[in-house]
Coordinates of C-alpha atoms in Angstrom, one line a residue:
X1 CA 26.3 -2.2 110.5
X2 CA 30.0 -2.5 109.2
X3 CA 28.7 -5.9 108.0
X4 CA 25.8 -5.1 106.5
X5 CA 27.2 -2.6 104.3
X6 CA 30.1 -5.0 103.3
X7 CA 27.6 -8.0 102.2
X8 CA 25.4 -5.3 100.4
X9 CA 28.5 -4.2 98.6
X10 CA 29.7 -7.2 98.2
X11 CA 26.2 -8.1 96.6
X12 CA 26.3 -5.3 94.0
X13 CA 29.9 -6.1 93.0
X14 CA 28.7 -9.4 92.0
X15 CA 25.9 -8.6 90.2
X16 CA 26.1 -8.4 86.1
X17 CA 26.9 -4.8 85.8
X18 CA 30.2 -4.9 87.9
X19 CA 31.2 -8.3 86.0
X20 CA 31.2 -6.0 82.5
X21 CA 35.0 -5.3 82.4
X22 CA 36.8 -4.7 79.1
X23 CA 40.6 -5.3 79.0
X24 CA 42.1 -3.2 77.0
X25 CA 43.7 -4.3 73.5
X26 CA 47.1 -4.3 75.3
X27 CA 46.1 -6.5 78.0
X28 CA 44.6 -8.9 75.6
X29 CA 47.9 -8.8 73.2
X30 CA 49.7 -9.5 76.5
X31 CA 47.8 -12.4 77.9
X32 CA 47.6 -14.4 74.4
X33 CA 51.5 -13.5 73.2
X34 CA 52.7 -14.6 76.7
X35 CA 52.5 -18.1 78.3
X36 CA 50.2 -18.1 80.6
X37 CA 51.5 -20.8 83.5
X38 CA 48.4 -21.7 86.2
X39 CA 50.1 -23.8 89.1
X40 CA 47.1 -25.9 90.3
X41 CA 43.4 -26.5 88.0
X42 CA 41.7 -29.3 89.3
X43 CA 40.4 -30.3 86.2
X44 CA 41.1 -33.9 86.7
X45 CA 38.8 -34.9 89.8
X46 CA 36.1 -32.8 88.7
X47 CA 35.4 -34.7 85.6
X48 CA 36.0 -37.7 87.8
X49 CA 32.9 -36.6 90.3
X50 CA 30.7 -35.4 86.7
X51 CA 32.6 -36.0 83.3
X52 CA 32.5 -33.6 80.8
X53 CA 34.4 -33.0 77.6
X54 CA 36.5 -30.2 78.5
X55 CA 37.7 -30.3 74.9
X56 CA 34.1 -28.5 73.9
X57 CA 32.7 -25.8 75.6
X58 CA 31.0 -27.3 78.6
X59 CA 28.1 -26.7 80.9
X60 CA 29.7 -26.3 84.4
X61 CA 33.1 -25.8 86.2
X62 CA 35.7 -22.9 85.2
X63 CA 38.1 -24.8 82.7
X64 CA 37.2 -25.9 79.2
X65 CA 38.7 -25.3 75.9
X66 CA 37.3 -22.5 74.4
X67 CA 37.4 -20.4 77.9
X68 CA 41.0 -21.1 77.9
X69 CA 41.6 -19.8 74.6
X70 CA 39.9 -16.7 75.1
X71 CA 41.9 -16.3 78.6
X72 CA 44.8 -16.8 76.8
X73 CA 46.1 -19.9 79.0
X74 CA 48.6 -22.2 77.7
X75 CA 50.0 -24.5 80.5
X76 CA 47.6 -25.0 83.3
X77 CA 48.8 -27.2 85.9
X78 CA 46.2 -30.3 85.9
X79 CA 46.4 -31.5 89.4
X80 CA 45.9 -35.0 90.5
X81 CA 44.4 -34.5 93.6
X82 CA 44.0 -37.4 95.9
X83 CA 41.9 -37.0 99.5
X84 CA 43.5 -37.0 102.8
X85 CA 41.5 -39.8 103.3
X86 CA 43.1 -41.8 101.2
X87 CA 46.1 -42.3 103.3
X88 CA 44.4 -44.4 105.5
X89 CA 41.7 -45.8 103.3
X90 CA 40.9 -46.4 99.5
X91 CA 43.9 -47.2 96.8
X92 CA 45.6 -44.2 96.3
X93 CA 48.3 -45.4 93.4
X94 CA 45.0 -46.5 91.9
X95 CA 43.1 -43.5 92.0
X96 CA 46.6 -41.2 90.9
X97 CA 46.9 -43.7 87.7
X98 CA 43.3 -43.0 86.9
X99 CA 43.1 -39.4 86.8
X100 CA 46.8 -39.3 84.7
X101 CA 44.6 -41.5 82.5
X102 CA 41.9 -38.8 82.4
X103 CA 44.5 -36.2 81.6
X104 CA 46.1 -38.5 78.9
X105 CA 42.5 -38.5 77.7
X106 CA 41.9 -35.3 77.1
X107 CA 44.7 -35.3 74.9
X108 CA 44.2 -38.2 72.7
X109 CA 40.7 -37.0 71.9
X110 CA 41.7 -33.5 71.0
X111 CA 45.5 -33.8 69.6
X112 CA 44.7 -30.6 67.8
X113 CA 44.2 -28.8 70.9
X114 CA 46.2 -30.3 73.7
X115 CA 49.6 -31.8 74.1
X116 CA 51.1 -33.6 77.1
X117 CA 53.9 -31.3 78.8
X118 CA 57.0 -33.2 80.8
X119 CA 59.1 -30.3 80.4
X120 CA 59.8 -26.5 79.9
X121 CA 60.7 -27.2 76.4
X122 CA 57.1 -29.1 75.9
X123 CA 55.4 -25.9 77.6
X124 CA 57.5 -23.8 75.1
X125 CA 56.9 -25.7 72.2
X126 CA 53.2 -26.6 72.4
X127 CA 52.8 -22.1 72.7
X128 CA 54.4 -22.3 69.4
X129 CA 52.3 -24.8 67.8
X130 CA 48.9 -23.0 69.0
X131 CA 48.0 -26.0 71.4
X132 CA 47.7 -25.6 75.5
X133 CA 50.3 -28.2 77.2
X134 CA 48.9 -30.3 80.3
X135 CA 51.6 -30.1 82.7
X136 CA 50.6 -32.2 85.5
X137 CA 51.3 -31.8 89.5
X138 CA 50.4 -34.3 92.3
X139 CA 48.0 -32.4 95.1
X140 CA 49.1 -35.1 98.2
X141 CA 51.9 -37.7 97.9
X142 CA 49.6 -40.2 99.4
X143 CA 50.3 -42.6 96.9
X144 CA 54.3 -42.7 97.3
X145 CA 53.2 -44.7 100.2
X146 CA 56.7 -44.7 101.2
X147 CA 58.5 -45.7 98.4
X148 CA 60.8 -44.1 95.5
X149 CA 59.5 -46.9 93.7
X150 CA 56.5 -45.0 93.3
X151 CA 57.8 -41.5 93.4
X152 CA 59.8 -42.8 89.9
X153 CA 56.8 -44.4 88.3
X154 CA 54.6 -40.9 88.7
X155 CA 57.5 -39.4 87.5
X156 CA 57.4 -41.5 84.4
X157 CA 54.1 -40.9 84.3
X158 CA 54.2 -37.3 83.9
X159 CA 54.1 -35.6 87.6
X160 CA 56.3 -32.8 87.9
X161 CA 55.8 -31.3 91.3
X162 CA 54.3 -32.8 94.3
X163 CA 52.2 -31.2 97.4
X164 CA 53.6 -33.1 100.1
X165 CA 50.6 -33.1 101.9
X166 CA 46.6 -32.2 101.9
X167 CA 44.1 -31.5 104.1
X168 CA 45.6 -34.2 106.9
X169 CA 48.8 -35.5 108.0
X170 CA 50.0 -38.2 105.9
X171 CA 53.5 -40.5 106.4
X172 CA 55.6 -37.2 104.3
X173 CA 54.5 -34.1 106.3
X174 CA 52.2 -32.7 108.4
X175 CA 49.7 -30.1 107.2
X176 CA 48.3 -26.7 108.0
X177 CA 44.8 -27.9 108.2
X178 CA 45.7 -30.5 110.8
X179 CA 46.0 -29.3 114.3
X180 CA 47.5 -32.8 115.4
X181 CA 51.8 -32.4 114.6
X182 CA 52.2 -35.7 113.7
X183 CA 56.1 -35.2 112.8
X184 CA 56.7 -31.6 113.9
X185 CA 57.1 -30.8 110.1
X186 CA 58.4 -33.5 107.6
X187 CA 58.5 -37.2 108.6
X188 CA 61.8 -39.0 108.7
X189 CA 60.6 -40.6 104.6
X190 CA 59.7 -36.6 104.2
X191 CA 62.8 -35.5 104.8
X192 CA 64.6 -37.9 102.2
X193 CA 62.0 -37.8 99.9
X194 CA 62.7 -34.2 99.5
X195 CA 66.8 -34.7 98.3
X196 CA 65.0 -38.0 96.2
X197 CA 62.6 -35.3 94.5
X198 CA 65.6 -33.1 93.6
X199 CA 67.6 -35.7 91.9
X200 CA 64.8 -37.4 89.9
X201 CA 63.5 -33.2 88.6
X202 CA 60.3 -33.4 90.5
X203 CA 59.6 -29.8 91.8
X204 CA 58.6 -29.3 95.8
X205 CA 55.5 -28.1 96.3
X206 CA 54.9 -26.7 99.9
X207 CA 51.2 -25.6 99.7
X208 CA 49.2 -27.3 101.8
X209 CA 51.9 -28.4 104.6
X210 CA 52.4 -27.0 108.2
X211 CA 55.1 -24.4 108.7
X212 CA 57.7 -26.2 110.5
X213 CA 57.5 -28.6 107.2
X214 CA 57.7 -25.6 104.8
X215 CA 61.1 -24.7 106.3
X216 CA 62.8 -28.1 106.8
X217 CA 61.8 -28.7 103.1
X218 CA 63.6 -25.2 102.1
X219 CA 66.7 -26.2 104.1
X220 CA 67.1 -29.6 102.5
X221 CA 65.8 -28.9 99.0
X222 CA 69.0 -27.8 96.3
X223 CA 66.8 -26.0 94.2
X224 CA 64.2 -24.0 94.8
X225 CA 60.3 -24.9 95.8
X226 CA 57.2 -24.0 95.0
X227 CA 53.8 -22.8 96.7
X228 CA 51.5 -23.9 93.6
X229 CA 48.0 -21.8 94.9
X230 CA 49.0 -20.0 98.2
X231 CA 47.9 -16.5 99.4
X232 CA 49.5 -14.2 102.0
X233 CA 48.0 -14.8 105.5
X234 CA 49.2 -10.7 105.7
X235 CA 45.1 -10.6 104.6
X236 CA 43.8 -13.5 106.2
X237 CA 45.5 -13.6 110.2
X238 CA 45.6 -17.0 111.3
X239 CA 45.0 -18.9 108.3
X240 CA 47.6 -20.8 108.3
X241 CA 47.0 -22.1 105.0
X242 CA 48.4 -18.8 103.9
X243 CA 52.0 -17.9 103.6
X244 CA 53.2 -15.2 106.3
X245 CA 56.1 -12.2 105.5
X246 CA 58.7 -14.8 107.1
X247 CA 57.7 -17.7 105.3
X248 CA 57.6 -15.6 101.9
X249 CA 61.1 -14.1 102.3
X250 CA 62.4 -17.6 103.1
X251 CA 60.6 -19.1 99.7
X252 CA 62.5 -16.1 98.0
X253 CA 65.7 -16.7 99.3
X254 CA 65.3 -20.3 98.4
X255 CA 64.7 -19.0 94.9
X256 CA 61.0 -20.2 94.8
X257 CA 57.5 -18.7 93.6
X258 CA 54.4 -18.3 95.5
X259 CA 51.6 -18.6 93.1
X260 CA 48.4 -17.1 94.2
X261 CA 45.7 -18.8 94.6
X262 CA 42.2 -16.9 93.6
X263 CA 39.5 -18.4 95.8
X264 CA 38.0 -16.3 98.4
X265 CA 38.7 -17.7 101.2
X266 CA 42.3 -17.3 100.8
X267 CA 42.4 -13.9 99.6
X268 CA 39.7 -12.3 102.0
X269 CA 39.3 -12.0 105.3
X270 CA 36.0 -11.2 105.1
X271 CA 35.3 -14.2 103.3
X272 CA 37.4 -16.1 106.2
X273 CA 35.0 -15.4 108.7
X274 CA 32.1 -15.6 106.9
X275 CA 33.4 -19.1 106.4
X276 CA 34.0 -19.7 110.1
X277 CA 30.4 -17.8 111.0
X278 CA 28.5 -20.7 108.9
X279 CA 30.4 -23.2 110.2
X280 CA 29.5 -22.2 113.6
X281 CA 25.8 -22.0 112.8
X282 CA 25.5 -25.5 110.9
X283 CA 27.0 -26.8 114.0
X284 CA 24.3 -24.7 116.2
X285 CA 21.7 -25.9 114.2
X286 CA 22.6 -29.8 114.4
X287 CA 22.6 -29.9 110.1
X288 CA 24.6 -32.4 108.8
X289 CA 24.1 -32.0 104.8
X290 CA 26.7 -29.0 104.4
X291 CA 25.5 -28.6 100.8
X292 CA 21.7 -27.9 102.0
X293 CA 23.0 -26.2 105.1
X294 CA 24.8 -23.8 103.1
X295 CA 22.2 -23.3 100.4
X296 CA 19.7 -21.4 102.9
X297 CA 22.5 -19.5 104.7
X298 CA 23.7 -18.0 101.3
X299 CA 19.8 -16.7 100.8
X300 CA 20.3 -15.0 104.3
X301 CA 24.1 -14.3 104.4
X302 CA 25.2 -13.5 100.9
X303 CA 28.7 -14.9 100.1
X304 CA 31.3 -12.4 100.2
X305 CA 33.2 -12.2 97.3
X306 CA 36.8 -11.4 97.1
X307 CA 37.7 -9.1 94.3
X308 CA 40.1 -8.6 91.6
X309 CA 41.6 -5.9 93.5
X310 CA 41.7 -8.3 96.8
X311 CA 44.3 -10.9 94.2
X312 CA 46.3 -7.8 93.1
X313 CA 47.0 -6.7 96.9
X314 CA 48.3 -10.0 97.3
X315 CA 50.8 -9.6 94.0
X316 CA 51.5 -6.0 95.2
X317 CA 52.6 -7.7 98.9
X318 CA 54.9 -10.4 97.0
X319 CA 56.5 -7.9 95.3
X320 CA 57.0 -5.2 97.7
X321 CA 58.2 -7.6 100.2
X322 CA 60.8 -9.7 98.3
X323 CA 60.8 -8.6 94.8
X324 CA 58.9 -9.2 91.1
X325 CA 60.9 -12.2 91.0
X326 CA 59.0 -14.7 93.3
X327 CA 55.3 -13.9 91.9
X328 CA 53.1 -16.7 89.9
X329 CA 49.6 -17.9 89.4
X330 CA 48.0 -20.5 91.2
X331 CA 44.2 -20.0 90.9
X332 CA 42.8 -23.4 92.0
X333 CA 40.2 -23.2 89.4
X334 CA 37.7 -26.4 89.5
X335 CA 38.7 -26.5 93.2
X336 CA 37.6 -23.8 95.3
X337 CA 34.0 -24.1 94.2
X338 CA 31.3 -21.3 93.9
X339 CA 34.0 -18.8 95.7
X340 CA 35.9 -17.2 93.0
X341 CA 36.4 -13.7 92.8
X342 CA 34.4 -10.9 90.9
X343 CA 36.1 -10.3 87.6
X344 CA 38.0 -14.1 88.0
X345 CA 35.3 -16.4 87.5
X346 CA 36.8 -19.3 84.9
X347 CA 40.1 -19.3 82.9
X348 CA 39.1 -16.7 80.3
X349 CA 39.7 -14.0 82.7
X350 CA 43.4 -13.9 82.6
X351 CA 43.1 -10.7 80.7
X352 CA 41.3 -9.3 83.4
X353 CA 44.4 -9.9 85.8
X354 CA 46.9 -8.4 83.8
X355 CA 45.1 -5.2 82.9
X356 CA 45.0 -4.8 86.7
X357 CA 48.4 -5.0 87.0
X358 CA 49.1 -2.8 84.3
X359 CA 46.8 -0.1 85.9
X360 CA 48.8 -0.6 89.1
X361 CA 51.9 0.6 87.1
X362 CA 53.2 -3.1 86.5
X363 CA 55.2 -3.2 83.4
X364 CA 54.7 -5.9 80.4
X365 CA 58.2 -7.5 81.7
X366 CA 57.3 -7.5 85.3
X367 CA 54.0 -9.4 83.9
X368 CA 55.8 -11.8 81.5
X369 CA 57.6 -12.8 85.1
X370 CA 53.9 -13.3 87.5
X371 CA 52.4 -15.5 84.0
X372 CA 55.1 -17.8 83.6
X373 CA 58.5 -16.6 83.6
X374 CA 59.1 -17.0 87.6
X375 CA 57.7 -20.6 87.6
X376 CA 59.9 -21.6 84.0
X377 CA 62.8 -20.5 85.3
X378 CA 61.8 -22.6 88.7
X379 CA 60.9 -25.4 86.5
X380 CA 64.5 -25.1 84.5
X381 CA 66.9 -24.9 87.6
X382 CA 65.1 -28.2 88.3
X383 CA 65.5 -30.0 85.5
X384 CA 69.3 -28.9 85.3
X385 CA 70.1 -29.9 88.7
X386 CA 68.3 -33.3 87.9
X387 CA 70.7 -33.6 84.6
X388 CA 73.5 -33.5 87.0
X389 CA 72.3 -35.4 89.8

């Protein structure tokens, strides 16, 4: 009964009534006067699966131009993802290079509305000039393949944070989707690597790995690290995906920033185990095409999405727990799929976020810190301590 009522709910909340919301003028002025920082857009391997010109307004996905501009976002994260598969089987440096090629694309066929970003002070000066800066983070250090050969050349190339790990193990870390421990947390090159990252400005990104690697790379990192799109496993128990209250406190001690990440699944429970409930079935039911599979269970199970509210209990958590100072943005836009919550459907519903915050009694300082100021000031300690290293 409980769950019937939920999915009915859930049904009406995303139907086009409840999607009519109207920021106020201040939360506009906010979102479009502040940089807007997004930690992880996957941008890059979508137009690799089915290009589009994300310079125009485009057909599909949740990032193009114009929706940017009207969300106000200014320096989304492109991220250059590279499957877990990959470390075992396909070129890896091959495929990175390629989708730093498409990013480097974008760019060179819209100079009037994108600019490269290798540092704060590109981030900072592209907002001036009216263009959105494409900041660019690795998803997977796959292609290091064990060398700081490579971990210089993608530095050179423009990667300013890496995600240790993916969806697998791989010769850095071990990850929370893998229930194999491969290293018990960082490999011996992991553990290096992370000191090597320090020195060359390349930020840590711990989304993604197990938790024994999330605090090994806390201890040895000099600077702070980041989760680029994590959520609080507080509302999803078990997830380990999801940051816990420990892990969070640690990340603040360390100086770091958790940005959110907006897809369902990480912000809902309910979503959780709807997730876990079709699995189960498809795996009843012998199906094998997940795609078709899931097409018919969504006609009889209706997806439930998180909400807007759901992403601001997650903010609310952060800051109650360790402080205004530790918040970001991480959506995962382009990479959670059809999942995204009511009211945060594509990148021109930044407004939407900070008018929430400002009805939960967040002031226009404490938002200036959750859309980019936590993550600059990351992104700054790094680059000093890389000027001196």
């Amino acid at each position: 009964m409980k769950t019937s009522l939920a999915l009915t709910l859930t049904a009406l909340l995303a139907s086009p009534a409840a999607l009519a919301i109207s920021p106020s003028e201040q939360a506009r002025n906010l979102a479009k006067e502040t940089i807007i920082v997004d930690g992880h857009i996957d941008v890059p391997y979508r137009l690799a699966e089915e290009w589009e010109d994300v310079t125009q307004a485009t057909e599909k996905g949740d990032f193009d131009y114009p929706r940017a501009v009207a969300g106000g976002l200014n320096a989304p994260f492109m991220s250059i993802y590279i499957p877990a598969s990959y470390e075992t089987s396909g070129d890896s440096v091959l495929l990175a290079n390629q989708l730093i090629d498409s990013v480097e694309a974008i760019v060179g066929r819209a100079p009037d509305k994108f600019s490269m970003a290798y540092t704060v002070a590109d981030v900072e000066k592209a907002f001036a000039d009216g263009k959105i800066a494409l900041p660019m983070g690795m998803e997977n250090g796959t292609p290091l393949k064990g060398s700081f050969d490579n971990l210089k050349h993608f530095y050179e190339r423009g990667v300013r944070y890496i995600t240790l790990a993916h969806s697998q193990a791989n010769h850095i870390s071990d990850s929370s989707y893998d229930l194999r421990r491969k290293w018990n947390g960082l490999s011996p090159f992991g553990k290096e690597l992370v000191g090597e990252m320090n020195k060359l400005g390349v930020m840590v990104d711990i989304s993604h790995v197990s938790d024994e690697a999330f605090y090994q790379a806390v201890e040895l990192s000099r600077v702070p690290v980041i989760a680029s799109h994590s959520s609080l496993r507080q509302f999803t128990p078990g997830f380990e995906r999801n940051m816990n209250d420990e892990m969070i406190k640690a990340l603040a001690k360390n100086g770091g920033v958790i940005m959110i990440n907006f897809g369902s699944s990480f912000v809902s429970n309910m979503a959780q185990s709807w997730g876990k409930q079709r699995t189960e079935a498809m795996e009843a039911a012998g199906e094998t095409n997940r795609d078709k599979f899931e097409a018919l269970y969504r006609k009889k199970n209706p997806y439930p999405f998180a909400t807007l509210e759901m992403v601001l209990d997650h903010i609310d958590h952060v800051r109650d727990l360790v402080g205004i100072d530790h918040i970001g943005i991480g959506s995962d836009y382009d990479g959670v799929g059809d999942s995204l919550p009511v009211h945060l459907k594509d990148v021109s519903t930044y407004p939407n976020l900070v008018q929430g915050l400002l009805d939960r009694g967040y002031s226009e300082a404490d938002i200036r810190k959750i859309l980019s100021g936590n993550f600059l000031r990351v992104w700054k300690e790094v680059e000093a301590y890389a000027a001196n290293h």
